[in-house]
GROMACS .gro file of C-alpha atoms in nm:
model
  402
    1MET     CA    1   0.000   0.000   0.000
    2GLU     CA    2   0.138   0.337  -0.102
    3ILE     CA    3   0.206   0.570   0.191
    4PRO     CA    4   0.114   0.938   0.128
    5HIS     CA    5   0.403   1.178   0.173
    6TYR     CA    6   0.202   1.405   0.401
    7ALA     CA    7   0.147   1.112   0.639
    8LEU     CA    8   0.523   1.083   0.697
    9VAL     CA    9   0.548   1.461   0.742
   10LEU     CA   10   0.271   1.464   1.001
   11LEU     CA   11   0.424   1.171   1.185
   12MET     CA   12   0.760   1.344   1.195
   13LEU     CA   13   0.609   1.668   1.324
   14GLY     CA   14   0.428   1.479   1.598
   15THR     CA   15   0.744   1.290   1.686
   16LEU     CA   16   0.948   1.610   1.713
   17LEU     CA   17   0.691   1.772   1.943
   18SER     CA   18   0.680   1.457   2.156
   19LEU     CA   19   1.058   1.457   2.185
   20SER     CA   20   1.046   1.823   2.288
   21ILE     CA   21   0.829   1.723   2.587
   22LEU     CA   22   1.093   1.466   2.683
   23ALA     CA   23   1.365   1.730   2.643
   24ASP     CA   24   1.168   1.964   2.870
   25ILE     CA   25   1.145   1.695   3.141
   26ILE     CA   26   1.518   1.620   3.117
   27ALA     CA   27   1.605   1.992   3.129
   28ARG     CA   28   1.397   2.040   3.444
   29ARG     CA   29   1.572   1.751   3.622
   30THR     CA   30   1.926   1.822   3.505
   31ALA     CA   31   2.148   2.121   3.436
   32ILE     CA   32   2.126   2.070   3.058
   33PRO     CA   33   1.959   2.368   2.882
   34ARG     CA   34   1.638   2.286   2.696
   35ILE     CA   35   1.755   2.461   2.381
   36SER     CA   36   2.073   2.251   2.369
   37LEU     CA   37   1.866   1.934   2.399
   38LEU     CA   38   1.639   2.038   2.111
   39VAL     CA   39   1.939   2.119   1.892
   40LEU     CA   40   2.095   1.782   1.979
   41ILE     CA   41   1.769   1.610   1.884
   42GLY     CA   42   1.804   1.780   1.546
   43VAL     CA   43   2.162   1.658   1.518
   44GLY     CA   44   2.032   1.307   1.590
   45VAL     CA   45   1.781   1.350   1.306
   46ALA     CA   46   2.070   1.455   1.079
   47VAL     CA   47   2.269   1.143   1.176
   48ILE     CA   48   1.977   0.913   1.099
   49GLN     CA   49   1.890   1.090   0.775
   50GLN     CA   50   2.240   1.134   0.634
   51TRP     CA   51   2.439   0.840   0.770
   52LEU     CA   52   2.180   0.565   0.813
   53LEU     CA   53   1.937   0.650   0.531
   54GLY     CA   54   2.193   0.810   0.298
   55GLN     CA   55   1.975   1.113   0.226
   56PRO     CA   56   2.095   1.475   0.185
   57ALA     CA   57   2.076   1.723   0.473
   58GLY     CA   58   1.749   1.902   0.542
   59PRO     CA   59   1.440   1.714   0.668
   60LEU     CA   60   1.082   1.817   0.589
   61GLU     CA   61   1.179   1.945   0.248
   62GLY     CA   62   0.947   2.226   0.140
   63LEU     CA   63   0.807   2.268   0.491
   64SER     CA   64   1.110   2.342   0.707
   65GLU     CA   65   1.181   2.683   0.552
   66PRO     CA   66   0.837   2.838   0.616
   67MET     CA   67   0.837   2.702   0.972
   68ILE     CA   68   1.179   2.852   1.037
   69GLN     CA   69   1.066   3.183   0.887
   70LEU     CA   70   0.754   3.195   1.104
   71ALA     CA   71   0.955   3.123   1.419
   72LEU     CA   72   1.205   3.397   1.336
   73VAL     CA   73   0.934   3.652   1.259
   74MET     CA   74   0.763   3.574   1.591
   75VAL     CA   75   1.087   3.624   1.783
   76ALA     CA   76   1.171   3.947   1.598
   77PHE     CA   77   0.819   4.084   1.648
   78LEU     CA   78   0.845   4.024   2.022
   79LEU     CA   79   1.187   4.193   2.019
   80GLY     CA   80   1.032   4.499   1.857
   81GLY     CA   81   0.786   4.518   2.143
   82GLU     CA   82   1.073   4.603   2.378
   83PHE     CA   83   1.144   4.926   2.189
   84THR     CA   84   0.872   5.146   2.332
   85TRP     CA   85   0.933   5.514   2.408
   86GLU     CA   86   0.845   5.454   2.770
   87ARG     CA   87   1.085   5.164   2.805
   88LEU     CA   88   1.367   5.344   2.627
   89ARG     CA   89   1.324   5.641   2.859
   90THR     CA   90   1.327   5.404   3.157
   91LEU     CA   91   1.642   5.226   3.043
   92GLY     CA   92   1.828   5.554   3.021
   93PRO     CA   93   2.172   5.634   2.878
   94VAL     CA   94   2.359   5.382   3.096
   95VAL     CA   95   2.194   5.078   2.935
   96ALA     CA   96   2.213   5.232   2.588
   97ILE     CA   97   2.584   5.305   2.619
   98PHE     CA   98   2.670   4.971   2.777
   99SER     CA   99   2.461   4.750   2.546
  100PHE     CA  100   2.568   4.926   2.228
  101SER     CA  101   2.935   4.913   2.334
  102VAL     CA  102   2.918   4.538   2.400
  103VAL     CA  103   2.748   4.475   2.066
  104LEU     CA  104   2.988   4.686   1.857
  105VAL     CA  105   3.310   4.574   2.024
  106SER     CA  106   3.225   4.204   2.038
  107GLY     CA  107   3.105   4.201   1.677
  108PHE     CA  108   3.419   4.381   1.562
  109VAL     CA  109   3.649   4.147   1.755
  110VAL     CA  110   3.489   3.836   1.604
  111GLY     CA  111   3.466   3.971   1.248
  112ALA     CA  112   3.811   4.128   1.236
  113GLY     CA  113   3.968   3.833   1.419
  114LEU     CA  114   3.831   3.576   1.176
  115TRP     CA  115   3.936   3.788   0.877
  116LEU     CA  116   4.289   3.833   1.014
  117LEU     CA  117   4.309   3.456   1.069
  118GLY     CA  118   4.256   3.411   0.696
  119PHE     CA  119   3.890   3.312   0.675
  120PRO     CA  120   3.681   3.449   0.385
  121LEU     CA  121   3.542   3.800   0.430
  122ILE     CA  122   3.180   3.687   0.388
  123LEU     CA  123   3.222   3.426   0.661
  124ALA     CA  124   3.403   3.669   0.891
  125ILE     CA  125   3.150   3.952   0.862
  126THR     CA  126   2.852   3.719   0.888
  127LEU     CA  127   2.980   3.548   1.201
  128GLY     CA  128   3.076   3.886   1.345
  129ALA     CA  129   2.714   3.997   1.305
  130VAL     CA  130   2.579   3.666   1.436
  131SER     CA  131   2.802   3.685   1.744
  132VAL     CA  132   2.627   3.991   1.889
  133ALA     CA  133   2.301   3.802   1.955
  134THR     CA  134   2.234   3.686   2.312
  135ASP     CA  135   1.990   3.436   2.463
  136PRO     CA  136   1.788   3.660   2.697
  137ALA     CA  137   1.603   3.366   2.854
  138ALA     CA  138   1.921   3.197   2.981
  139VAL     CA  139   2.057   3.521   3.129
  140THR     CA  140   1.723   3.621   3.283
  141GLU     CA  141   1.656   3.281   3.439
  142THR     CA  142   2.004   3.265   3.593
  143ILE     CA  143   1.975   3.615   3.739
  144HIS     CA  144   1.641   3.530   3.901
  145GLU     CA  145   1.778   3.197   4.027
  146GLN     CA  146   2.058   3.385   4.202
  147GLY     CA  147   1.815   3.637   4.350
  148ALA     CA  148   2.008   3.922   4.184
  149ALA     CA  149   1.724   4.086   3.992
  150ASP     CA  150   1.716   4.382   4.235
  151THR     CA  151   2.092   4.446   4.234
  152SER     CA  152   2.244   4.715   4.013
  153THR     CA  153   2.433   4.454   3.808
  154GLY     CA  154   2.126   4.233   3.774
  155ARG     CA  155   1.907   4.523   3.661
  156LEU     CA  156   2.167   4.635   3.407
  157LEU     CA  157   2.202   4.285   3.262
  158LEU     CA  158   1.824   4.235   3.245
  159SER     CA  159   1.782   4.566   3.065
  160THR     CA  160   2.073   4.491   2.832
  161VAL     CA  161   1.948   4.149   2.718
  162ALA     CA  162   1.604   4.303   2.656
  163VAL     CA  163   1.747   4.521   2.376
  164ASP     CA  164   2.061   4.326   2.284
  165ASP     CA  165   1.903   4.113   2.012
  166GLY     CA  166   1.735   4.424   1.872
  167TRP     CA  167   2.076   4.581   1.816
  168GLY     CA  168   2.184   4.246   1.672
  169VAL     CA  169   1.904   4.242   1.414
  170ILE     CA  170   1.997   4.592   1.300
  171ILE     CA  171   2.369   4.509   1.276
  172PHE     CA  172   2.295   4.186   1.090
  173GLY     CA  173   2.084   4.377   0.837
  174LEU     CA  174   2.362   4.631   0.786
  175ALA     CA  175   2.619   4.351   0.750
  176MET     CA  176   2.414   4.172   0.483
  177ALA     CA  177   2.364   4.501   0.299
  178PHE     CA  178   2.737   4.570   0.313
  179LEU     CA  179   2.823   4.224   0.181
  180GLY     CA  180   2.573   4.270  -0.101
  181TRP     CA  181   2.734   4.601  -0.189
  182HIS     CA  182   3.089   4.463  -0.159
  183GLY     CA  183   3.020   4.158  -0.374
  184SER     CA  184   2.852   4.345  -0.656
  185GLY     CA  185   3.037   4.478  -0.955
  186ASP     CA  186   2.784   4.757  -1.008
  187GLY     CA  187   2.830   4.999  -0.720
  188MET     CA  188   2.512   5.201  -0.774
  189GLN     CA  189   2.300   4.890  -0.824
  190ALA     CA  190   2.442   4.738  -0.507
  191VAL     CA  191   2.368   5.054  -0.308
  192LEU     CA  192   2.008   5.054  -0.433
  193VAL     CA  193   1.966   4.687  -0.343
  194ALA     CA  194   2.109   4.745   0.005
  195LEU     CA  195   1.884   5.047   0.059
  196TRP     CA  196   1.584   4.848  -0.059
  197GLU     CA  197   1.661   4.557   0.172
  198LEU     CA  198   1.682   4.784   0.477
  199GLY     CA  199   1.439   5.060   0.378
  200GLY     CA  200   1.192   4.812   0.233
  201ALA     CA  201   1.198   4.615   0.559
  202VAL     CA  202   1.124   4.930   0.759
  203ALA     CA  203   0.846   5.024   0.516
  204LEU     CA  204   0.691   4.675   0.535
  205GLY     CA  205   0.704   4.686   0.914
  206VAL     CA  206   0.526   5.023   0.917
  207ILE     CA  207   0.268   4.919   0.653
  208VAL     CA  208   0.176   4.604   0.848
  209GLY     CA  209   0.235   4.738   1.199
  210VAL     CA  210   0.031   5.060   1.188
  211PRO     CA  211  -0.300   4.899   1.078
  212ALA     CA  212  -0.234   4.614   1.322
  213ALA     CA  213  -0.192   4.866   1.604
  214TRP     CA  214  -0.521   5.032   1.508
  215LEU     CA  215  -0.700   4.695   1.490
  216THR     CA  216  -0.558   4.563   1.816
  217GLY     CA  217  -0.733   4.829   2.022
  218ARG     CA  218  -1.070   4.748   1.862
  219LEU     CA  219  -1.077   4.370   1.895
  220GLU     CA  220  -1.200   4.175   2.193
  221ALA     CA  221  -0.944   3.972   2.382
  222GLY     CA  222  -0.936   3.603   2.300
  223GLU     CA  223  -0.992   3.436   1.964
  224PRO     CA  224  -1.020   3.756   1.749
  225THR     CA  225  -0.689   3.882   1.884
  226ARG     CA  226  -0.533   3.540   1.830
  227VAL     CA  227  -0.644   3.541   1.467
  228GLU     CA  228  -0.503   3.891   1.424
  229ALA     CA  229  -0.169   3.782   1.572
  230ILE     CA  230  -0.143   3.486   1.335
  231ALA     CA  231  -0.241   3.702   1.037
  232LEU     CA  232   0.020   3.958   1.137
  233ILE     CA  233   0.299   3.699   1.148
  234LEU     CA  234   0.196   3.543   0.816
  235LEU     CA  235   0.179   3.882   0.643
  236LEU     CA  236   0.522   3.981   0.769
  237ALA     CA  237   0.687   3.650   0.678
  238GLY     CA  238   0.522   3.627   0.336
  239GLY     CA  239   0.568   3.995   0.255
  240ALA     CA  240   0.937   3.991   0.343
  241ALA     CA  241   0.996   3.682   0.129
  242LEU     CA  242   0.801   3.831  -0.162
  243LEU     CA  243   0.977   4.168  -0.150
  244HIS     CA  244   1.324   4.026  -0.071
  245VAL     CA  245   1.369   4.239   0.239
  246SER     CA  246   1.495   4.153   0.588
  247GLU     CA  247   1.218   3.964   0.768
  248LEU     CA  248   1.388   4.016   1.103
  249LEU     CA  249   1.402   4.394   1.065
  250ALA     CA  250   1.049   4.415   0.920
  251ALA     CA  251   0.903   4.213   1.208
  252MET     CA  252   1.093   4.416   1.467
  253VAL     CA  253   0.968   4.744   1.320
  254ALA     CA  254   0.611   4.609   1.313
  255GLY     CA  255   0.643   4.504   1.677
  256ALA     CA  256   0.768   4.850   1.771
  257MET     CA  257   0.475   5.010   1.584
  258VAL     CA  258   0.218   4.798   1.766
  259ALA     CA  259   0.386   4.848   2.104
  260ASN     CA  260   0.398   5.226   2.066
  261LEU     CA  261   0.066   5.293   1.891
  262ALA     CA  262  -0.184   5.031   2.010
  263SER     CA  263  -0.400   5.103   2.314
  264HIS     CA  264  -0.403   4.733   2.413
  265HIS     CA  265  -0.072   4.629   2.259
  266ASN     CA  266  -0.007   4.358   2.521
  267ARG     CA  267  -0.282   4.144   2.370
  268SER     CA  268  -0.102   4.076   2.042
  269PHE     CA  269   0.230   4.013   2.214
  270SER     CA  270   0.068   3.779   2.466
  271GLU     CA  271  -0.096   3.576   2.189
  272ILE     CA  272   0.229   3.545   1.992
  273GLU     CA  273   0.419   3.458   2.310
  274TYR     CA  274   0.156   3.190   2.372
  275LEU     CA  275   0.181   3.050   2.020
  276LYS     CA  276   0.554   3.067   1.953
  277TRP     CA  277   0.695   2.771   2.148
  278PRO     CA  278   0.582   2.487   1.910
  279PHE     CA  279   0.734   2.684   1.621
  280LEU     CA  280   1.055   2.735   1.820
  281VAL     CA  281   1.068   2.360   1.884
  282PHE     CA  282   1.062   2.295   1.510
  283PHE     CA  283   1.310   2.579   1.458
  284PHE     CA  284   1.576   2.447   1.697
  285VAL     CA  285   1.534   2.086   1.588
  286LEU     CA  286   1.539   2.172   1.219
  287ALA     CA  287   1.842   2.397   1.271
  288GLY     CA  288   2.030   2.104   1.423
  289ALA     CA  289   1.903   1.870   1.152
  290SER     CA  290   2.027   2.105   0.878
  291LEU     CA  291   2.388   2.022   0.966
  292ASP     CA  292   2.579   1.876   0.673
  293LEU     CA  293   2.771   1.603   0.855
  294ALA     CA  294   2.990   1.527   0.553
  295ASN     CA  295   3.149   1.873   0.577
  296LEU     CA  296   3.154   1.898   0.955
  297THR     CA  297   3.530   1.848   0.990
  298VAL     CA  298   3.596   2.146   0.759
  299ALA     CA  299   3.432   2.379   1.013
  300VAL     CA  300   3.635   2.269   1.316
  301GLY     CA  301   3.894   2.547   1.288
  302VAL     CA  302   3.650   2.832   1.231
  303THR     CA  303   3.423   2.701   1.509
  304LEU     CA  304   3.703   2.702   1.767
  305ALA     CA  305   3.817   3.046   1.649
  306TYR     CA  306   3.462   3.180   1.670
  307ILE     CA  307   3.410   3.052   2.026
  308VAL     CA  308   3.740   3.197   2.151
  309LEU     CA  309   3.695   3.530   1.971
  310ARG     CA  310   3.336   3.568   2.091
  311LEU     CA  311   3.444   3.517   2.452
  312LEU     CA  312   3.722   3.773   2.405
  313GLY     CA  313   3.481   4.009   2.232
  314ARG     CA  314   3.227   3.989   2.513
  315LEU     CA  315   3.500   4.048   2.769
  316ALA     CA  316   3.641   4.346   2.576
  317GLY     CA  317   3.296   4.486   2.503
  318GLY     CA  318   3.194   4.466   2.868
  319TRP     CA  319   3.518   4.630   2.976
  320PHE     CA  320   3.479   4.911   2.720
  321GLY     CA  321   3.110   4.966   2.800
  322SER     CA  322   3.175   4.972   3.175
  323SER     CA  323   3.459   5.219   3.125
  324LEU     CA  324   3.233   5.454   2.928
  325VAL     CA  325   2.960   5.432   3.190
  326ASN     CA  326   3.204   5.478   3.478
  327ALA     CA  327   3.340   5.789   3.310
  328ARG     CA  328   2.991   5.941   3.335
  329LYS     CA  329   2.876   5.801   3.669
  330GLY     CA  330   2.876   5.482   3.871
  331THR     CA  331   3.127   5.206   3.925
  332LEU     CA  332   3.029   4.911   3.710
  333PRO     CA  333   3.247   4.597   3.730
  334LYS     CA  334   3.461   4.540   3.420
  335GLY     CA  335   3.368   4.176   3.353
  336LEU     CA  336   2.997   4.222   3.285
  337GLY     CA  337   3.032   4.126   2.919
  338MET     CA  338   3.102   3.763   3.011
  339ALA     CA  339   2.750   3.738   3.150
  340LEU     CA  340   2.617   3.796   2.798
  341THR     CA  341   2.765   3.484   2.637
  342PRO     CA  342   2.455   3.258   2.607
  343GLN     CA  343   2.347   3.231   2.244
  344ALA     CA  344   2.036   3.075   2.096
  345GLY     CA  345   1.755   3.132   1.847
  346VAL     CA  346   1.834   3.471   1.696
  347ALA     CA  347   2.194   3.367   1.622
  348MET     CA  348   2.074   3.046   1.455
  349GLY     CA  349   1.818   3.241   1.257
  350MET     CA  350   2.081   3.481   1.131
  351ALA     CA  351   2.301   3.190   1.026
  352LEU     CA  352   2.014   3.025   0.840
  353LEU     CA  353   1.924   3.347   0.659
  354ALA     CA  354   2.286   3.413   0.567
  355GLY     CA  355   2.318   3.054   0.446
  356GLU     CA  356   2.025   3.106   0.209
  357ARG     CA  357   2.201   3.410   0.062
  358TYR     CA  358   2.546   3.250   0.047
  359PRO     CA  359   2.483   2.875  -0.001
  360GLU     CA  360   2.855   2.805  -0.045
  361PHE     CA  361   2.901   2.894   0.324
  362ALA     CA  362   2.569   2.753   0.452
  363SER     CA  363   2.707   2.426   0.592
  364THR     CA  364   3.001   2.602   0.762
  365LEU     CA  365   2.780   2.871   0.914
  366MET     CA  366   2.534   2.619   1.056
  367ALA     CA  367   2.810   2.399   1.192
  368VAL     CA  368   2.972   2.694   1.368
  369VAL     CA  369   2.649   2.830   1.515
  370VAL     CA  370   2.501   2.494   1.619
  371VAL     CA  371   2.817   2.378   1.796
  372SER     CA  372   2.882   2.717   1.957
  373THR     CA  373   2.519   2.748   2.069
  374VAL     CA  374   2.538   2.418   2.255
  375ALA     CA  375   2.869   2.527   2.410
  376PHE     CA  376   2.753   2.877   2.508
  377GLU     CA  377   2.419   2.754   2.642
  378ALA     CA  378   2.609   2.514   2.867
  379VAL     CA  379   2.881   2.757   2.980
  380GLY     CA  380   2.682   3.082   2.969
  381PRO     CA  381   2.471   3.042   3.287
  382TRP     CA  382   2.788   2.947   3.480
  383LEU     CA  383   2.957   3.268   3.359
  384VAL     CA  384   2.649   3.469   3.462
  385ARG     CA  385   2.672   3.319   3.814
  386ILE     CA  386   3.044   3.400   3.838
  387THR     CA  387   2.982   3.760   3.728
  388LEU     CA  388   2.703   3.806   3.982
  389ALA     CA  389   2.910   3.643   4.258
  390ARG     CA  390   3.206   3.873   4.191
  391ASP     CA  391   2.983   4.177   4.197
  392ASP     CA  392   2.823   4.061   4.523
  393SER     CA  393   3.160   4.005   4.692
  394ARG     CA  394   3.281   4.340   4.558
  395THR     CA  395   2.976   4.513   4.709
  396LYS     CA  396   3.035   4.345   5.046
  397ASP     CA  397   3.399   4.455   5.043
  398ASN     CA  398   3.295   4.814   4.975
  399LYS     CA  399   3.048   4.805   5.264
  400THR     CA  400   3.314   4.661   5.495
  401GLU     CA  401   3.561   4.936   5.402
  402THR     CA  402   3.292   5.198   5.460
   0.00000   0.00000   0.00000
């Protein structure tokens, strides 16, 4: 009896969601991050598919890409919701200076370091842009576990991770535009394409976000708002793909429009927050499953270089940002950048998007980001605890001297 293709697809989707429940149980009972477990499940899928079945990389052909796009748009839309005028005024210049310093310095260290080590310019700039993304969930959970949410360091880190990925999306968009300009023989044409990719993304975000903000305040909470949230995500993902603009930037702009203009903006964000986890499960698993195991050994050198340079970049960025803040006011510890090492979904999304644009580097990019994500998700919370512990002991010493 012939088995329909969609039956296998549905079975695989159900299996992946079932395995995510198992991963959640294991993560709750061990110190292994849930995201790392989901990525490793994807790597297991890649092993079965490529080594045992002899098939090429990339499960759920024709379905994985839209699922990944939807997950990324959801994450970027929620990021845009953090950029409200009220929140930006609350964060103040200290967070802006510190977060932007960490992002710029760490991205420059990774990109310039990889280029000086002899890796291709496209790979170096892309990984430099990818490196600025942080996993806010890992940092936030660790800070609350340590009871440091009310300390000055804890508040600064919580505020920084809230906007860190937003800076990352902007820098990634600029990096892709620069690479498009650099790789084109026609300078004027390349400039126009780069302007369209960035300006078109902003325009799409405004065109979708402003009507959505108007509609949000006029819908009843519940199912109508849920339908609006799904429609919003589909319009952003489909529109960005159709117009060839940055979906991350478009979704972030739309999120900022809704957050600043809607009278009941929390409804849309709550619905998307409620809906996003199953899509993120597919995203992390499919990201791990997209590894090309045949070319994995080629990426060993660049992966090790990326991990070391990102750690150095975070350390240097935290030191530079703290120095700038301390020159104005306050006495921030110098090692705060090390608490911003966890890396997860946004970094993987950037690597996937860059891989679509530069397929010759797709397997290397995914290998670097998947391996480094597992490493940083494992080491990152430990570095957050060390940073908080040092700040706590430093505070006690100052009180003792006083």
